[in-house]
Amino acid sequence: MRMLRKFFIFNFILMFLLLSSCATKPKAPIKDFVRTAASSEESLARVETIGIINDVCLVRDITGNDDYVSIEDSKLAEAHMTKSACAYMEQKGYTVKVHLSPFVGGFKTPDKETKVADCKGGDVTMHGAPFYTHDTIREDKPFQESLIHSIRKALAAVDQMKKSPSEAISFDDETQKYLKHIADHENIDTALFIIGNGVIVSTGKSVGQAVATGMLTGILTMGMVTYSKYDVSYLDSYIVLVDLKSGKMLWSNSFRKKQIDPTEEEFYTKNWAATALYHLPNK
């Protein structure tokens, strides 16, 4: 009887230790869309100064057809995104010299006008992209042009159409000219372009659609509410590390986070930063 009791106690302790070790070991984020250039390790070792350039555009998806870009929400997301990215990059041994959030929606198609409001519930007007330009660069048209062109090209390069995940992407001559302008203007040799494109779904709309969906699918999902692709808030992120001097993309990642609040700081510090930058090689 005593031996049997010891056996159960031993197994209980062993199981507890195993469960504890599993609980404390964080799971690495997925890397399905991480792309690393073949020569990136050598190039990353030579990186001295990095500038973070980010551009976020958040749309408030409300009931009806009055969805609009919210400048206030987008700028708030940019601030949280930049802060968390800076901290994570420095943990990896990189020196972040500058961080810029020059636009809201600079990556968007410029010839299409969109509904824009300064804040939630504010007056809505029609604007072409970018929907907001920071005061510090408003008078510097050449730098604006370099930033907008480079941000759009960086976003396009994430797809790496017809390229293998390990193949280095070289930007065209025109883009390289703009990249070098950024390098000289900010005195940096590498830029981490971070682009965010998301939707904030109002609680009323989300719950209303969830109830409707749940009524249709409740039997199949054992009563749990299910959501279709656009019923909840989401944020698409595109991260591109570029050697400004050589005009080559060294590393990139892209992913979607949904059922989140893209304006909350905690989302970026506890979730977004690791997903975005975990697989970037350490310095």
PDB file of C-alpha atoms in Angstrom:
ATOM      1  CA  MET A   1       0.000   0.000   0.000  1.00  0.00           C
ATOM      2  CA  ARG A   2       2.836   2.376   0.915  1.00  0.00           C
ATOM      3  CA  MET A   3       4.668   1.537  -2.335  1.00  0.00           C
ATOM      4  CA  LEU A   4       1.512   2.200  -4.337  1.00  0.00           C
ATOM      5  CA  ARG A   5       1.082   5.578  -2.653  1.00  0.00           C
ATOM      6  CA  LYS A   6       4.699   6.516  -3.444  1.00  0.00           C
ATOM      7  CA  PHE A   7       4.143   5.453  -7.040  1.00  0.00           C
ATOM      8  CA  PHE A   8       1.120   7.744  -7.397  1.00  0.00           C
ATOM      9  CA  ILE A   9       2.910  10.652  -5.703  1.00  0.00           C
ATOM     10  CA  PHE A  10       5.940  10.229  -7.986  1.00  0.00           C
ATOM     11  CA  ASN A  11       3.770  10.178 -11.107  1.00  0.00           C
ATOM     12  CA  PHE A  12       1.780  13.177  -9.914  1.00  0.00           C
ATOM     13  CA  ILE A  13       4.960  15.205  -9.373  1.00  0.00           C
ATOM     14  CA  LEU A  14       6.347  14.113 -12.737  1.00  0.00           C
ATOM     15  CA  MET A  15       3.140  15.102 -14.521  1.00  0.00           C
ATOM     16  CA  PHE A  16       3.089  18.455 -12.714  1.00  0.00           C
ATOM     17  CA  LEU A  17       6.672  19.209 -13.774  1.00  0.00           C
ATOM     18  CA  LEU A  18       5.952  18.265 -17.383  1.00  0.00           C
ATOM     19  CA  LEU A  19       2.858  20.447 -17.524  1.00  0.00           C
ATOM     20  CA  SER A  20       4.714  23.336 -15.898  1.00  0.00           C
ATOM     21  CA  SER A  21       7.542  23.156 -18.406  1.00  0.00           C
ATOM     22  CA  CYS A  22       5.062  23.126 -21.289  1.00  0.00           C
ATOM     23  CA  ALA A  23       3.160  26.066 -19.860  1.00  0.00           C
ATOM     24  CA  THR A  24       6.245  28.241 -19.366  1.00  0.00           C
ATOM     25  CA  LYS A  25       7.810  27.569 -22.762  1.00  0.00           C
ATOM     26  CA  PRO A  26       6.317  30.026 -25.269  1.00  0.00           C
ATOM     27  CA  LYS A  27       5.370  28.697 -28.657  1.00  0.00           C
ATOM     28  CA  ALA A  28       7.272  30.229 -31.555  1.00  0.00           C
ATOM     29  CA  PRO A  29       5.086  32.263 -33.938  1.00  0.00           C
ATOM     30  CA  ILE A  30       4.348  30.784 -37.342  1.00  0.00           C
ATOM     31  CA  LYS A  31       6.874  31.517 -40.070  1.00  0.00           C
ATOM     32  CA  ASP A  32       4.843  30.564 -43.143  1.00  0.00           C
ATOM     33  CA  PHE A  33       5.377  33.964 -44.760  1.00  0.00           C
ATOM     34  CA  VAL A  34       8.853  34.769 -43.456  1.00  0.00           C
ATOM     35  CA  ARG A  35      11.329  35.234 -46.305  1.00  0.00           C
ATOM     36  CA  THR A  36      15.067  35.499 -45.776  1.00  0.00           C
ATOM     37  CA  ALA A  37      17.528  36.416 -48.518  1.00  0.00           C
ATOM     38  CA  ALA A  38      20.378  33.943 -48.986  1.00  0.00           C
ATOM     39  CA  SER A  39      23.049  36.501 -48.062  1.00  0.00           C
ATOM     40  CA  SER A  40      21.083  38.175 -45.277  1.00  0.00           C
ATOM     41  CA  GLU A  41      23.143  36.851 -42.352  1.00  0.00           C
ATOM     42  CA  GLU A  42      26.300  38.407 -43.753  1.00  0.00           C
ATOM     43  CA  SER A  43      24.459  41.642 -44.548  1.00  0.00           C
ATOM     44  CA  LEU A  44      22.750  41.805 -41.144  1.00  0.00           C
ATOM     45  CA  ALA A  45      26.101  41.431 -39.414  1.00  0.00           C
ATOM     46  CA  ARG A  46      27.209  44.661 -41.097  1.00  0.00           C
ATOM     47  CA  VAL A  47      24.109  46.640 -40.106  1.00  0.00           C
ATOM     48  CA  GLU A  48      25.015  49.595 -37.917  1.00  0.00           C
ATOM     49  CA  THR A  49      21.972  51.859 -37.786  1.00  0.00           C
ATOM     50  CA  ILE A  50      18.328  51.058 -38.481  1.00  0.00           C
ATOM     51  CA  GLY A  51      15.451  53.397 -39.090  1.00  0.00           C
ATOM     52  CA  ILE A  52      11.894  52.188 -38.555  1.00  0.00           C
ATOM     53  CA  ILE A  53       9.437  53.645 -41.063  1.00  0.00           C
ATOM     54  CA  ASN A  54       5.828  52.697 -40.500  1.00  0.00           C
ATOM     55  CA  ASP A  55       2.527  53.526 -42.113  1.00  0.00           C
ATOM     56  CA  VAL A  56      -0.801  52.318 -40.738  1.00  0.00           C
ATOM     57  CA  CYS A  57      -4.286  52.824 -42.099  1.00  0.00           C
ATOM     58  CA  LEU A  58      -7.302  51.791 -40.011  1.00  0.00           C
ATOM     59  CA  VAL A  59     -10.862  51.909 -41.282  1.00  0.00           C
ATOM     60  CA  ARG A  60     -13.819  52.120 -38.922  1.00  0.00           C
ATOM     61  CA  ASP A  61     -16.385  49.621 -40.203  1.00  0.00           C
ATOM     62  CA  ILE A  62     -19.701  50.833 -38.834  1.00  0.00           C
ATOM     63  CA  THR A  63     -23.296  49.876 -39.592  1.00  0.00           C
ATOM     64  CA  GLY A  64     -24.490  50.985 -42.994  1.00  0.00           C
ATOM     65  CA  ASN A  65     -22.158  52.061 -45.789  1.00  0.00           C
ATOM     66  CA  ASP A  66     -20.338  54.907 -44.038  1.00  0.00           C
ATOM     67  CA  ASP A  67     -17.003  53.183 -43.375  1.00  0.00           C
ATOM     68  CA  TYR A  68     -14.163  55.690 -43.147  1.00  0.00           C
ATOM     69  CA  VAL A  69     -10.440  55.956 -42.459  1.00  0.00           C
ATOM     70  CA  SER A  70      -9.857  57.196 -38.902  1.00  0.00           C
ATOM     71  CA  ILE A  71      -6.713  59.356 -38.665  1.00  0.00           C
ATOM     72  CA  GLU A  72      -6.713  59.307 -34.854  1.00  0.00           C
ATOM     73  CA  ASP A  73      -6.986  55.504 -34.646  1.00  0.00           C
ATOM     74  CA  SER A  74      -4.337  55.033 -37.338  1.00  0.00           C
ATOM     75  CA  LYS A  75      -1.849  57.351 -35.598  1.00  0.00           C
ATOM     76  CA  LEU A  76      -2.463  55.624 -32.266  1.00  0.00           C
ATOM     77  CA  ALA A  77      -1.762  52.235 -33.847  1.00  0.00           C
ATOM     78  CA  GLU A  78       1.393  53.642 -35.475  1.00  0.00           C
ATOM     79  CA  ALA A  79       2.675  54.871 -32.110  1.00  0.00           C
ATOM     80  CA  HIS A  80       2.098  51.513 -30.377  1.00  0.00           C
ATOM     81  CA  MET A  81       3.513  49.571 -33.333  1.00  0.00           C
ATOM     82  CA  THR A  82       6.673  51.678 -33.512  1.00  0.00           C
ATOM     83  CA  LYS A  83       7.296  51.548 -29.765  1.00  0.00           C
ATOM     84  CA  SER A  84       6.935  47.761 -29.574  1.00  0.00           C
ATOM     85  CA  ALA A  85       9.044  47.214 -32.719  1.00  0.00           C
ATOM     86  CA  CYS A  86      11.857  49.436 -31.378  1.00  0.00           C
ATOM     87  CA  ALA A  87      11.949  47.536 -28.083  1.00  0.00           C
ATOM     88  CA  TYR A  88      11.937  44.132 -29.797  1.00  0.00           C
ATOM     89  CA  MET A  89      14.649  45.106 -32.292  1.00  0.00           C
ATOM     90  CA  GLU A  90      16.901  46.346 -29.510  1.00  0.00           C
ATOM     91  CA  GLN A  91      16.405  43.057 -27.651  1.00  0.00           C
ATOM     92  CA  LYS A  92      17.786  41.375 -30.767  1.00  0.00           C
ATOM     93  CA  GLY A  93      20.881  43.563 -30.669  1.00  0.00           C
ATOM     94  CA  TYR A  94      20.003  46.150 -33.315  1.00  0.00           C
ATOM     95  CA  THR A  95      20.429  49.899 -32.853  1.00  0.00           C
ATOM     96  CA  VAL A  96      17.309  51.809 -33.849  1.00  0.00           C
ATOM     97  CA  LYS A  97      18.461  55.339 -34.597  1.00  0.00           C
ATOM     98  CA  VAL A  98      15.260  56.886 -35.908  1.00  0.00           C
ATOM     99  CA  HIS A  99      11.599  55.974 -36.177  1.00  0.00           C
ATOM    100  CA  LEU A 100       9.241  57.732 -38.535  1.00  0.00           C
ATOM    101  CA  SER A 101       5.472  57.587 -38.964  1.00  0.00           C
ATOM    102  CA  PRO A 102       5.230  60.076 -41.822  1.00  0.00           C
ATOM    103  CA  PHE A 103       1.816  59.188 -43.234  1.00  0.00           C
ATOM    104  CA  VAL A 104      -1.529  57.558 -42.743  1.00  0.00           C
ATOM    105  CA  GLY A 105      -2.248  55.465 -45.819  1.00  0.00           C
ATOM    106  CA  GLY A 106       0.809  56.485 -47.808  1.00  0.00           C
ATOM    107  CA  PHE A 107       0.903  52.954 -49.222  1.00  0.00           C
ATOM    108  CA  LYS A 108      -2.627  53.251 -50.656  1.00  0.00           C
ATOM    109  CA  THR A 109      -3.482  53.882 -54.308  1.00  0.00           C
ATOM    110  CA  PRO A 110      -3.155  57.657 -54.757  1.00  0.00           C
ATOM    111  CA  ASP A 111      -5.766  58.186 -57.482  1.00  0.00           C
ATOM    112  CA  LYS A 112      -8.708  56.797 -55.499  1.00  0.00           C
ATOM    113  CA  GLU A 113     -10.560  59.090 -53.092  1.00  0.00           C
ATOM    114  CA  THR A 114     -11.636  57.607 -49.762  1.00  0.00           C
ATOM    115  CA  LYS A 115     -13.860  58.704 -46.881  1.00  0.00           C
ATOM    116  CA  VAL A 116     -11.667  60.075 -44.082  1.00  0.00           C
ATOM    117  CA  ALA A 117     -12.366  61.475 -40.601  1.00  0.00           C
ATOM    118  CA  ASP A 118      -9.966  62.974 -38.077  1.00  0.00           C
ATOM    119  CA  CYS A 119     -11.418  60.830 -35.294  1.00  0.00           C
ATOM    120  CA  LYS A 120     -14.205  58.423 -34.429  1.00  0.00           C
ATOM    121  CA  GLY A 121     -17.517  60.095 -35.178  1.00  0.00           C
ATOM    122  CA  GLY A 122     -15.826  63.128 -36.763  1.00  0.00           C
ATOM    123  CA  ASP A 123     -16.826  64.901 -39.945  1.00  0.00           C
ATOM    124  CA  VAL A 124     -16.167  62.729 -42.996  1.00  0.00           C
ATOM    125  CA  THR A 125     -14.531  64.184 -46.113  1.00  0.00           C
ATOM    126  CA  MET A 126     -13.102  62.680 -49.289  1.00  0.00           C
ATOM    127  CA  HIS A 127      -9.312  62.434 -49.665  1.00  0.00           C
ATOM    128  CA  GLY A 128      -6.751  60.747 -51.848  1.00  0.00           C
ATOM    129  CA  ALA A 129      -3.783  58.930 -50.304  1.00  0.00           C
ATOM    130  CA  PRO A 130      -1.886  59.711 -48.207  1.00  0.00           C
ATOM    131  CA  PHE A 131      -4.734  60.733 -45.918  1.00  0.00           C
ATOM    132  CA  TYR A 132      -2.407  62.451 -43.441  1.00  0.00           C
ATOM    133  CA  THR A 133       1.156  63.789 -43.686  1.00  0.00           C
ATOM    134  CA  HIS A 134       3.214  64.567 -40.587  1.00  0.00           C
ATOM    135  CA  ASP A 135       4.028  68.243 -40.008  1.00  0.00           C
ATOM    136  CA  THR A 136       7.784  67.608 -39.895  1.00  0.00           C
ATOM    137  CA  ILE A 137       7.930  66.586 -43.558  1.00  0.00           C
ATOM    138  CA  ARG A 138       4.994  68.531 -44.975  1.00  0.00           C
ATOM    139  CA  GLU A 139       7.256  71.146 -46.582  1.00  0.00           C
ATOM    140  CA  ASP A 140       9.928  68.677 -47.706  1.00  0.00           C
ATOM    141  CA  LYS A 141       8.416  67.433 -50.956  1.00  0.00           C
ATOM    142  CA  PRO A 142      11.485  65.479 -52.197  1.00  0.00           C
ATOM    143  CA  PHE A 143      11.679  63.514 -48.920  1.00  0.00           C
ATOM    144  CA  GLN A 144       7.928  62.894 -49.015  1.00  0.00           C
ATOM    145  CA  GLU A 145       8.279  61.505 -52.524  1.00  0.00           C
ATOM    146  CA  SER A 146      11.165  59.237 -51.484  1.00  0.00           C
ATOM    147  CA  LEU A 147       9.217  57.884 -48.510  1.00  0.00           C
ATOM    148  CA  ILE A 148       5.955  57.266 -50.372  1.00  0.00           C
ATOM    149  CA  HIS A 149       7.669  55.601 -53.317  1.00  0.00           C
ATOM    150  CA  SER A 150       9.803  53.391 -51.054  1.00  0.00           C
ATOM    151  CA  ILE A 151       6.900  52.390 -48.790  1.00  0.00           C
ATOM    152  CA  ARG A 152       4.800  51.336 -51.775  1.00  0.00           C
ATOM    153  CA  LYS A 153       7.662  49.412 -53.372  1.00  0.00           C
ATOM    154  CA  ALA A 154       8.483  47.699 -50.057  1.00  0.00           C
ATOM    155  CA  LEU A 155       4.876  46.567 -49.730  1.00  0.00           C
ATOM    156  CA  ALA A 156       4.851  45.263 -53.304  1.00  0.00           C
ATOM    157  CA  ALA A 157       8.104  43.373 -52.684  1.00  0.00           C
ATOM    158  CA  VAL A 158       6.655  41.348 -49.794  1.00  0.00           C
ATOM    159  CA  ASP A 159       4.840  39.114 -52.276  1.00  0.00           C
ATOM    160  CA  GLN A 160       8.074  38.346 -54.138  1.00  0.00           C
ATOM    161  CA  MET A 161       6.067  37.140 -57.082  1.00  0.00           C
ATOM    162  CA  LYS A 162       7.807  34.275 -58.922  1.00  0.00           C
ATOM    163  CA  LYS A 163      10.714  34.451 -56.480  1.00  0.00           C
ATOM    164  CA  SER A 164      11.841  31.741 -54.070  1.00  0.00           C
ATOM    165  CA  PRO A 165      11.679  32.633 -50.343  1.00  0.00           C
ATOM    166  CA  SER A 166      15.482  32.728 -50.119  1.00  0.00           C
ATOM    167  CA  GLU A 167      16.125  34.774 -53.262  1.00  0.00           C
ATOM    168  CA  ALA A 168      17.390  38.310 -52.698  1.00  0.00           C
ATOM    169  CA  ILE A 169      15.111  40.987 -54.102  1.00  0.00           C
ATOM    170  CA  SER A 170      16.837  43.987 -55.681  1.00  0.00           C
ATOM    171  CA  PHE A 171      14.771  47.111 -56.191  1.00  0.00           C
ATOM    172  CA  ASP A 172      14.819  48.912 -59.530  1.00  0.00           C
ATOM    173  CA  ASP A 173      17.140  51.849 -60.206  1.00  0.00           C
ATOM    174  CA  GLU A 174      14.485  54.489 -59.543  1.00  0.00           C
ATOM    175  CA  THR A 175      13.580  52.969 -56.170  1.00  0.00           C
ATOM    176  CA  GLN A 176      17.255  52.645 -55.231  1.00  0.00           C
ATOM    177  CA  LYS A 177      17.617  56.388 -55.819  1.00  0.00           C
ATOM    178  CA  TYR A 178      14.796  57.054 -53.344  1.00  0.00           C
ATOM    179  CA  LEU A 179      16.202  54.567 -50.824  1.00  0.00           C
ATOM    180  CA  LYS A 180      19.599  56.300 -50.904  1.00  0.00           C
ATOM    181  CA  HIS A 181      17.874  59.641 -50.356  1.00  0.00           C
ATOM    182  CA  ILE A 182      16.284  58.234 -47.178  1.00  0.00           C
ATOM    183  CA  ALA A 183      19.670  56.858 -46.063  1.00  0.00           C
ATOM    184  CA  ASP A 184      21.374  60.233 -46.525  1.00  0.00           C
ATOM    185  CA  HIS A 185      18.495  62.245 -45.059  1.00  0.00           C
ATOM    186  CA  GLU A 186      18.303  60.179 -41.846  1.00  0.00           C
ATOM    187  CA  ASN A 187      21.944  58.996 -41.725  1.00  0.00           C
ATOM    188  CA  ILE A 188      20.983  55.300 -41.574  1.00  0.00           C
ATOM    189  CA  ASP A 189      22.070  52.296 -43.617  1.00  0.00           C
ATOM    190  CA  THR A 190      19.034  50.030 -43.157  1.00  0.00           C
ATOM    191  CA  ALA A 191      15.291  50.593 -42.934  1.00  0.00           C
ATOM    192  CA  LEU A 192      12.593  48.412 -41.420  1.00  0.00           C
ATOM    193  CA  PHE A 193       9.404  49.272 -43.279  1.00  0.00           C
ATOM    194  CA  ILE A 194       6.285  48.309 -41.307  1.00  0.00           C
ATOM    195  CA  ILE A 195       2.911  48.662 -42.996  1.00  0.00           C
ATOM    196  CA  GLY A 196      -0.411  48.015 -41.297  1.00  0.00           C
ATOM    197  CA  ASN A 197      -3.796  47.811 -42.992  1.00  0.00           C
ATOM    198  CA  GLY A 198      -6.772  47.061 -40.786  1.00  0.00           C
ATOM    199  CA  VAL A 199     -10.433  47.403 -39.929  1.00  0.00           C
ATOM    200  CA  ILE A 200     -12.096  48.228 -36.630  1.00  0.00           C
ATOM    201  CA  VAL A 201     -15.547  46.655 -36.519  1.00  0.00           C
ATOM    202  CA  SER A 202     -17.992  48.366 -34.188  1.00  0.00           C
ATOM    203  CA  THR A 203     -19.247  46.245 -31.292  1.00  0.00           C
ATOM    204  CA  GLY A 204     -22.856  46.630 -32.386  1.00  0.00           C
ATOM    205  CA  LYS A 205     -22.165  45.466 -35.926  1.00  0.00           C
ATOM    206  CA  SER A 206     -19.956  42.593 -34.785  1.00  0.00           C
ATOM    207  CA  VAL A 207     -22.485  41.321 -32.247  1.00  0.00           C
ATOM    208  CA  GLY A 208     -25.380  41.743 -34.675  1.00  0.00           C
ATOM    209  CA  GLN A 209     -23.636  39.785 -37.395  1.00  0.00           C
ATOM    210  CA  ALA A 210     -22.450  37.215 -34.870  1.00  0.00           C
ATOM    211  CA  VAL A 211     -26.003  36.596 -33.669  1.00  0.00           C
ATOM    212  CA  ALA A 212     -27.236  36.221 -37.240  1.00  0.00           C
ATOM    213  CA  THR A 213     -24.396  33.863 -38.084  1.00  0.00           C
ATOM    214  CA  GLY A 214     -24.855  31.964 -34.850  1.00  0.00           C
ATOM    215  CA  MET A 215     -28.533  31.381 -35.571  1.00  0.00           C
ATOM    216  CA  LEU A 216     -27.595  29.727 -38.841  1.00  0.00           C
ATOM    217  CA  THR A 217     -24.640  27.696 -37.622  1.00  0.00           C
ATOM    218  CA  GLY A 218     -25.413  27.090 -33.954  1.00  0.00           C
ATOM    219  CA  ILE A 219     -26.259  23.426 -34.466  1.00  0.00           C
ATOM    220  CA  LEU A 220     -23.066  22.706 -36.362  1.00  0.00           C
ATOM    221  CA  THR A 221     -20.866  24.569 -33.872  1.00  0.00           C
ATOM    222  CA  MET A 222     -22.534  23.276 -30.697  1.00  0.00           C
ATOM    223  CA  GLY A 223     -24.067  26.685 -30.029  1.00  0.00           C
ATOM    224  CA  MET A 224     -20.844  28.678 -30.355  1.00  0.00           C
ATOM    225  CA  VAL A 225     -20.947  31.805 -32.499  1.00  0.00           C
ATOM    226  CA  THR A 226     -18.823  31.760 -35.643  1.00  0.00           C
ATOM    227  CA  TYR A 227     -17.500  34.731 -37.584  1.00  0.00           C
ATOM    228  CA  SER A 228     -17.036  35.228 -41.283  1.00  0.00           C
ATOM    229  CA  LYS A 229     -13.920  36.863 -42.687  1.00  0.00           C
ATOM    230  CA  TYR A 230     -14.968  40.493 -42.205  1.00  0.00           C
ATOM    231  CA  ASP A 231     -17.205  40.290 -39.142  1.00  0.00           C
ATOM    232  CA  VAL A 232     -14.434  41.141 -36.674  1.00  0.00           C
ATOM    233  CA  SER A 233     -11.624  43.661 -36.373  1.00  0.00           C
ATOM    234  CA  TYR A 234      -8.341  42.660 -37.992  1.00  0.00           C
ATOM    235  CA  LEU A 235      -4.894  43.979 -38.869  1.00  0.00           C
ATOM    236  CA  ASP A 236      -2.741  42.897 -41.806  1.00  0.00           C
ATOM    237  CA  SER A 237       0.961  43.574 -41.236  1.00  0.00           C
ATOM    238  CA  TYR A 238       3.834  43.681 -43.720  1.00  0.00           C
ATOM    239  CA  ILE A 239       7.411  43.968 -42.441  1.00  0.00           C
ATOM    240  CA  VAL A 240      10.298  44.547 -44.842  1.00  0.00           C
ATOM    241  CA  LEU A 241      13.980  44.988 -43.922  1.00  0.00           C
ATOM    242  CA  VAL A 242      15.867  46.834 -46.670  1.00  0.00           C
ATOM    243  CA  ASP A 243      19.546  47.635 -47.163  1.00  0.00           C
ATOM    244  CA  LEU A 244      19.244  51.256 -48.260  1.00  0.00           C
ATOM    245  CA  LYS A 245      22.730  51.426 -49.758  1.00  0.00           C
ATOM    246  CA  SER A 246      22.558  48.292 -51.912  1.00  0.00           C
ATOM    247  CA  GLY A 247      18.830  48.508 -52.616  1.00  0.00           C
ATOM    248  CA  LYS A 248      18.183  44.892 -51.587  1.00  0.00           C
ATOM    249  CA  MET A 249      15.458  43.407 -49.440  1.00  0.00           C
ATOM    250  CA  LEU A 250      17.095  41.326 -46.705  1.00  0.00           C
ATOM    251  CA  TRP A 251      14.105  39.907 -44.833  1.00  0.00           C
ATOM    252  CA  SER A 252      10.321  40.135 -44.777  1.00  0.00           C
ATOM    253  CA  ASN A 253       7.266  38.840 -42.977  1.00  0.00           C
ATOM    254  CA  SER A 254       3.514  39.248 -43.354  1.00  0.00           C
ATOM    255  CA  PHE A 255       0.530  38.037 -41.347  1.00  0.00           C
ATOM    256  CA  ARG A 256      -3.029  38.798 -40.244  1.00  0.00           C
ATOM    257  CA  LYS A 257      -4.298  39.160 -36.690  1.00  0.00           C
ATOM    258  CA  LYS A 258      -8.060  39.147 -36.188  1.00  0.00           C
ATOM    259  CA  GLN A 259     -10.535  39.479 -33.325  1.00  0.00           C
ATOM    260  CA  ILE A 260      -8.195  42.085 -31.831  1.00  0.00           C
ATOM    261  CA  ASP A 261      -8.280  45.804 -31.093  1.00  0.00           C
ATOM    262  CA  PRO A 262      -5.592  47.323 -33.346  1.00  0.00           C
ATOM    263  CA  THR A 263      -5.528  50.500 -31.237  1.00  0.00           C
ATOM    264  CA  GLU A 264      -4.626  48.812 -27.926  1.00  0.00           C
ATOM    265  CA  GLU A 265      -1.007  49.061 -26.759  1.00  0.00           C
ATOM    266  CA  GLU A 266      -1.164  45.667 -25.020  1.00  0.00           C
ATOM    267  CA  PHE A 267      -1.904  43.937 -28.333  1.00  0.00           C
ATOM    268  CA  TYR A 268       1.402  45.186 -29.761  1.00  0.00           C
ATOM    269  CA  THR A 269       3.601  44.533 -26.730  1.00  0.00           C
ATOM    270  CA  LYS A 270       2.239  41.076 -25.897  1.00  0.00           C
ATOM    271  CA  ASN A 271       1.336  39.711 -29.313  1.00  0.00           C
ATOM    272  CA  TRP A 272       2.145  41.697 -32.417  1.00  0.00           C
ATOM    273  CA  ALA A 273       5.879  42.402 -31.923  1.00  0.00           C
ATOM    274  CA  ALA A 274       6.829  38.748 -31.395  1.00  0.00           C
ATOM    275  CA  THR A 275       4.770  37.585 -34.367  1.00  0.00           C
ATOM    276  CA  ALA A 276       6.331  40.256 -36.552  1.00  0.00           C
ATOM    277  CA  LEU A 277       9.999  39.990 -35.555  1.00  0.00           C
ATOM    278  CA  TYR A 278      10.609  36.708 -33.700  1.00  0.00           C
ATOM    279  CA  HIS A 279      12.168  35.025 -36.755  1.00  0.00           C
ATOM    280  CA  LEU A 280      14.403  37.963 -37.692  1.00  0.00           C
ATOM    281  CA  PRO A 281      17.997  36.772 -37.046  1.00  0.00           C
ATOM    282  CA  ASN A 282      19.689  38.285 -34.006  1.00  0.00           C
ATOM    283  CA  LYS A 283      22.456  40.804 -34.582  1.00  0.00           C
TER     284      LYS A 283
END
